[in-house]
XYZ file of C-alpha atoms in Angstrom:
406
model
C 107.261 147.093 271.822
C 109.026 150.417 272.345
C 106.562 152.991 273.661
C 107.428 156.564 274.641
C 107.832 157.075 278.356
C 105.759 159.792 279.979
C 107.187 159.966 283.499
C 110.316 161.966 282.707
C 110.577 165.686 283.287
C 111.362 167.972 280.346
C 114.999 168.241 279.403
C 117.052 170.733 281.399
C 118.933 173.388 279.482
C 122.269 171.635 280.036
C 120.843 168.344 278.808
C 119.525 170.050 275.710
C 122.990 171.433 275.030
C 124.534 167.971 275.428
C 121.961 166.516 273.051
C 122.562 169.270 270.504
C 126.339 168.744 270.673
C 125.910 165.010 270.176
C 123.636 165.592 267.194
C 125.686 168.345 265.540
C 127.912 165.992 263.466
C 124.786 164.142 262.330
C 123.190 167.415 261.243
C 126.332 168.394 259.349
C 126.413 165.012 257.615
C 122.766 165.289 256.547
C 123.394 168.785 255.192
C 126.515 167.707 253.312
C 124.805 164.686 251.745
C 122.076 166.999 250.484
C 124.454 169.225 248.483
C 123.762 167.452 245.196
C 124.431 170.012 242.470
C 123.455 167.785 239.549
C 119.896 167.067 240.689
C 118.110 170.069 239.106
C 119.726 169.708 235.688
C 119.802 165.917 235.440
C 116.918 165.640 232.962
C 118.497 168.246 230.668
C 121.844 166.425 230.856
C 120.198 163.081 230.155
C 118.486 164.492 227.090
C 121.925 165.395 225.712
C 123.025 161.773 226.264
C 120.139 160.438 224.185
C 117.575 159.567 226.863
C 113.922 159.555 225.821
C 110.842 159.180 228.054
C 110.962 155.381 227.981
C 114.685 155.386 228.826
C 113.986 157.678 231.793
C 111.442 155.187 233.092
C 113.950 152.384 232.580
C 116.600 154.336 234.464
C 114.274 154.911 237.415
C 113.368 151.222 237.378
C 117.058 150.197 237.273
C 118.101 151.923 240.469
C 114.630 151.485 241.943
C 114.867 147.710 241.570
C 118.194 147.724 243.411
C 116.864 149.683 246.366
C 114.490 146.983 247.715
C 117.278 144.397 247.521
C 119.619 146.579 249.561
C 117.116 148.387 251.753
C 116.168 145.641 254.153
C 119.715 144.232 254.100
C 121.249 147.600 254.980
C 118.651 148.167 257.685
C 119.394 144.833 259.325
C 123.131 145.527 259.012
C 122.619 148.921 260.654
C 120.807 147.238 263.555
C 123.438 144.528 263.955
C 126.611 146.518 263.119
C 126.773 150.313 262.940
C 124.248 152.859 261.744
C 126.994 155.445 261.465
C 128.972 153.050 259.292
C 125.972 152.607 256.976
C 125.699 156.386 256.564
C 129.401 156.609 255.697
C 128.965 153.943 253.027
C 126.030 155.980 251.688
C 128.327 158.997 251.313
C 130.867 156.939 249.381
C 128.111 155.651 247.086
C 126.914 159.227 246.483
C 130.408 160.330 245.495
C 130.797 157.391 243.088
C 127.402 158.170 241.613
C 128.432 161.771 240.907
C 131.815 160.723 239.499
C 130.440 158.123 237.089
C 127.547 160.383 236.142
C 129.927 163.178 235.215
C 132.068 160.806 233.173
C 129.072 159.396 231.261
C 128.728 160.014 227.522
C 125.993 157.505 226.682
C 122.905 155.852 228.135
C 124.463 152.556 229.377
C 127.254 154.313 231.300
C 124.820 156.619 233.035
C 122.599 153.689 233.958
C 125.580 152.168 235.779
C 126.083 155.391 237.737
C 122.460 155.318 238.895
C 123.062 151.979 240.602
C 125.253 153.807 243.120
C 122.449 156.292 243.610
C 120.257 153.327 244.491
C 122.849 152.177 247.030
C 122.907 155.620 248.629
C 119.121 155.852 248.884
C 118.872 152.354 250.367
C 121.595 152.987 252.955
C 120.158 156.328 254.082
C 116.517 155.251 254.327
C 115.462 154.735 257.917
C 119.004 155.213 259.261
C 118.960 158.879 260.283
C 115.583 158.609 261.985
C 116.613 155.401 263.802
C 119.774 157.057 265.137
C 117.809 160.117 266.211
C 115.056 158.170 267.974
C 117.515 155.983 269.907
C 119.658 159.006 270.775
C 116.650 160.601 272.449
C 115.784 157.410 274.318
C 119.377 156.931 275.427
C 119.918 160.487 276.667
C 116.447 161.469 277.894
C 114.482 158.259 278.409
C 111.664 159.380 276.112
C 110.988 160.427 272.513
C 108.818 163.489 273.112
C 110.968 165.754 270.940
C 111.474 163.244 268.123
C 109.165 165.135 265.763
C 110.945 168.415 266.473
C 114.438 166.962 266.056
C 113.510 165.012 262.942
C 111.964 168.187 261.551
C 115.242 170.025 262.168
C 117.162 167.283 260.378
C 114.766 167.322 257.417
C 114.878 171.116 257.250
C 118.676 171.042 257.054
C 118.525 168.408 254.330
C 115.958 170.462 252.428
C 118.047 173.610 252.819
C 121.077 171.771 251.451
C 119.056 170.476 248.501
C 117.769 173.995 247.794
C 121.262 175.475 247.921
C 122.556 172.635 245.754
C 119.717 173.162 243.268
C 120.379 176.885 242.940
C 124.140 176.457 242.634
C 123.729 173.511 240.280
C 121.432 175.528 238.030
C 123.979 178.359 237.885
C 126.878 175.996 237.212
C 124.965 174.303 234.398
C 123.909 177.612 232.849
C 127.227 179.446 233.149
C 129.635 176.530 232.703
C 128.304 173.054 231.899
C 125.876 170.478 233.333
C 128.700 167.932 233.520
C 130.662 170.112 235.927
C 127.745 170.053 238.356
C 128.378 166.325 238.844
C 132.083 166.708 239.597
C 131.527 169.674 241.939
C 129.188 167.519 244.048
C 131.961 165.110 245.094
C 133.968 167.329 247.511
C 130.762 168.681 249.059
C 129.442 165.211 249.897
C 132.905 164.233 251.194
C 132.397 166.638 254.113
C 129.882 164.175 255.553
C 132.551 161.495 255.921
C 134.672 163.660 258.211
C 131.630 164.701 260.214
C 130.421 161.136 260.712
C 133.867 160.054 261.899
C 133.429 162.367 264.909
C 129.851 161.302 265.612
C 129.202 159.177 268.699
C 126.230 157.026 267.781
C 123.826 155.584 270.378
C 124.108 151.878 271.138
C 120.643 151.206 272.502
C 120.014 148.771 269.647
C 122.951 146.661 270.874
C 121.533 146.334 274.383
C 119.065 143.653 273.318
C 120.030 140.001 273.057
C 121.665 139.257 269.704
C 119.403 137.058 267.601
C 119.940 135.107 264.399
C 119.351 136.684 260.991
C 116.288 134.491 260.477
C 114.734 135.553 263.776
C 115.691 139.171 263.070
C 113.880 139.090 259.719
C 110.850 137.389 261.270
C 110.735 140.018 264.024
C 110.751 142.812 261.430
C 107.925 141.208 259.439
C 105.837 140.571 262.543
C 106.341 144.144 263.692
C 105.415 145.758 260.364
C 102.315 143.730 259.580
C 100.450 143.853 262.895
C 96.798 144.381 262.037
C 95.298 147.349 263.822
C 98.746 148.504 264.983
C 101.610 149.124 262.591
C 99.966 147.890 259.359
C 97.658 150.922 258.962
C 100.638 153.206 259.576
C 102.710 151.324 257.000
C 100.007 151.632 254.319
C 99.900 155.431 254.649
C 103.705 155.603 254.585
C 103.812 153.484 251.420
C 101.413 155.655 249.445
C 102.871 159.007 250.528
C 106.411 157.751 249.846
C 105.353 156.647 246.368
C 103.760 160.030 245.707
C 106.915 161.865 246.795
C 109.156 159.593 244.701
C 107.011 160.247 241.639
C 107.232 164.034 241.993
C 110.952 164.093 242.743
C 111.788 161.708 239.901
C 109.378 162.764 237.159
C 108.433 166.325 238.142
C 110.871 167.990 235.679
C 109.197 166.167 232.768
C 106.321 168.657 232.959
C 108.804 171.507 232.512
C 110.312 169.735 229.523
C 106.865 169.266 228.006
C 106.087 172.957 228.507
C 109.460 173.994 227.003
C 110.476 175.857 230.156
C 113.833 177.701 229.995
C 116.866 175.905 231.480
C 117.248 178.590 234.131
C 113.806 177.708 235.510
C 114.872 174.151 236.324
C 117.063 175.227 239.224
C 114.348 177.508 240.621
C 111.680 174.845 240.172
C 113.833 172.219 241.845
C 114.589 174.601 244.705
C 110.866 175.334 245.137
C 109.940 171.645 245.238
C 112.761 170.871 247.649
C 111.830 173.809 249.865
C 108.370 172.256 250.021
C 109.984 169.308 251.779
C 111.244 171.723 254.432
C 107.786 173.275 254.708
C 106.295 169.818 255.135
C 108.847 169.073 257.870
C 107.893 172.272 259.660
C 104.191 171.527 259.281
C 104.536 167.977 260.593
C 105.348 169.234 264.103
C 102.216 171.406 264.004
C 99.897 169.212 261.963
C 97.168 167.613 264.040
C 95.254 164.851 262.330
C 92.874 164.368 265.229
C 90.178 166.481 263.550
C 88.236 164.927 260.641
C 88.035 168.300 258.878
C 91.843 168.561 258.861
C 92.219 165.052 257.465
C 89.711 165.676 254.680
C 91.308 169.041 253.916
C 94.805 167.587 253.576
C 93.512 164.713 251.436
C 91.645 167.193 249.231
C 94.796 169.283 248.738
C 96.713 166.215 247.575
C 94.073 165.206 245.040
C 93.415 168.758 243.824
C 97.112 169.469 243.301
C 97.599 166.235 241.381
C 94.721 167.171 239.060
C 96.551 170.395 238.208
C 99.326 168.267 236.677
C 96.790 166.912 234.204
C 94.706 169.935 233.230
C 97.071 172.931 233.545
C 99.507 173.975 230.814
C 101.306 176.737 232.710
C 104.786 175.941 234.057
C 104.477 178.164 237.154
C 101.129 176.652 238.166
C 102.473 173.132 237.620
C 105.471 173.880 239.825
C 103.191 175.267 242.542
C 101.062 172.121 242.352
C 104.167 169.983 242.810
C 105.155 172.146 245.785
C 101.793 171.499 247.463
C 102.026 167.758 246.768
C 105.501 167.539 248.287
C 104.687 169.695 251.323
C 101.550 167.689 252.079
C 103.209 164.353 251.391
C 106.223 165.103 253.598
C 104.049 166.437 256.424
C 101.855 163.331 256.482
C 104.830 161.021 256.031
C 106.703 162.484 258.996
C 103.669 162.282 261.290
C 103.242 158.605 260.474
C 107.009 158.021 260.682
C 106.867 159.076 264.318
C 103.924 156.743 264.879
C 105.905 153.914 263.317
C 108.962 154.451 265.508
C 106.806 154.701 268.616
C 105.774 151.121 267.803
C 109.267 149.717 267.115
C 111.750 148.111 269.517
C 115.300 149.439 269.163
C 116.712 146.120 268.012
C 114.731 146.162 264.754
C 114.231 149.918 264.357
C 116.443 150.525 261.293
C 115.509 147.203 259.723
C 111.770 147.833 260.019
C 112.068 151.412 258.741
C 114.141 150.148 255.818
C 111.558 147.431 255.221
C 108.904 150.101 254.674
C 111.254 151.873 252.286
C 111.897 148.608 250.415
C 108.170 148.073 249.908
C 107.836 151.664 248.676
C 110.712 151.143 246.244
C 109.152 148.000 244.787
C 105.920 149.887 244.180
C 107.870 152.719 242.556
C 109.712 150.360 240.192
C 106.424 149.144 238.736
C 105.075 152.685 238.619
C 108.213 154.055 236.915
C 108.165 151.460 234.146
C 104.497 152.071 233.378
C 104.820 155.851 233.676
C 107.760 155.868 231.255
C 105.825 153.907 228.635
C 102.633 155.968 228.992
C 104.450 159.322 228.882
C 106.484 158.174 225.866
C 103.411 157.263 223.804
C 100.715 159.591 225.162
C 102.657 162.419 226.792
C 103.372 163.390 230.370
C 99.968 165.063 230.886
C 98.125 161.824 230.153
C 100.603 159.956 232.347
C 99.731 162.474 235.055
C 96.492 160.571 235.648
C 98.663 157.929 237.286
C 99.821 160.580 239.772
C 96.193 161.504 240.400
C 95.503 157.847 241.163
C 98.322 157.697 243.730
C 97.184 160.949 245.362
C 93.599 159.667 245.502
C 94.751 156.412 247.110
C 96.863 158.289 249.668
C 93.982 160.600 250.511
C 91.526 157.735 250.818
C 93.815 155.795 253.163
C 94.423 158.889 255.253
C 90.678 159.382 255.681
C 89.740 155.725 256.242
C 92.736 154.262 258.102
C 91.875 153.455 261.725
C 94.766 154.877 263.719
C 94.719 155.910 267.374
C 94.586 159.675 266.821
C 95.643 160.369 270.402
C 99.209 159.522 269.489
C 99.303 161.971 266.545
């Protein structure tokens, strides 16, 4: 089991500079991959292609069902081959997704494009954090600054998503939604050049190479240790599901409230900025106090209830912001706990395994949410979001985790 070392002195200034230089191409790649201009106007574009609520649920289920199949496979490949190479393949998938999406003129064609989105999500999940954690171990001998560095990476990604959302909203309003897809391609391509210059850590190659069967068994044994990683995994699953729901279906509330097209970019930017806020909070969030835990859980449940009872677009957007900020903050705290419990040889595979489980849960949720919102409306379907938030809050309060490591 990989535990953080505590006998090393803090990094010297020169060592910090070396670490920052090593990480700079990774930061640039994460920023570039986040410049997705089509994200804020996707639901409006899909409506013009003939998508209804049920078709949106089917679309989410299509790429969501692909993610679990690729997630664990890509994680194991990252452990056994190259994590940098997996990130480069993710960039290629993102560019193909944008290209096919922009060329789509009907529902089936767009569904094909979303499969590449599923590939990108699967290849990215767990890879950045695994590289970052091993980089710290390799250069410093400990992971004390993992939360800070991961927060920086997430903040850059959130900033890129915000910029992409604002630009995408302008492009869609002034020119056309379709152009937002094509303009995404050269921006994501920047990540390929950056990753080519990145020198990835090889700590995961220092262990004895094992067979695929033993590798898979090691991942399963690591993730489902009662009293150790299993409680951490359960919190990660529920918060990941909550975040996926808001990111995927959040704009449906704006559609239901007949919000102007220009508000979509601002709303998307606000929700994405909440991810950055959650990243910032995660480094400062202490879950050692029961009052803090109950307060965070209460915020999640209260904000989800606003999606059911409120009919004001601004209030709904603010509620989604709180849900995302709280979900990201909790998720990052427990992500650090997970990596503290993982050996380098299965780090990416185990992290991807958690993502695969989250994706399988989301597929079932997306199908049901699409049907309910189609027949009863998105506000009635919002009770499903309340249920997820309540489950996440309950697990956060009741899960028995060693708070000293938080």
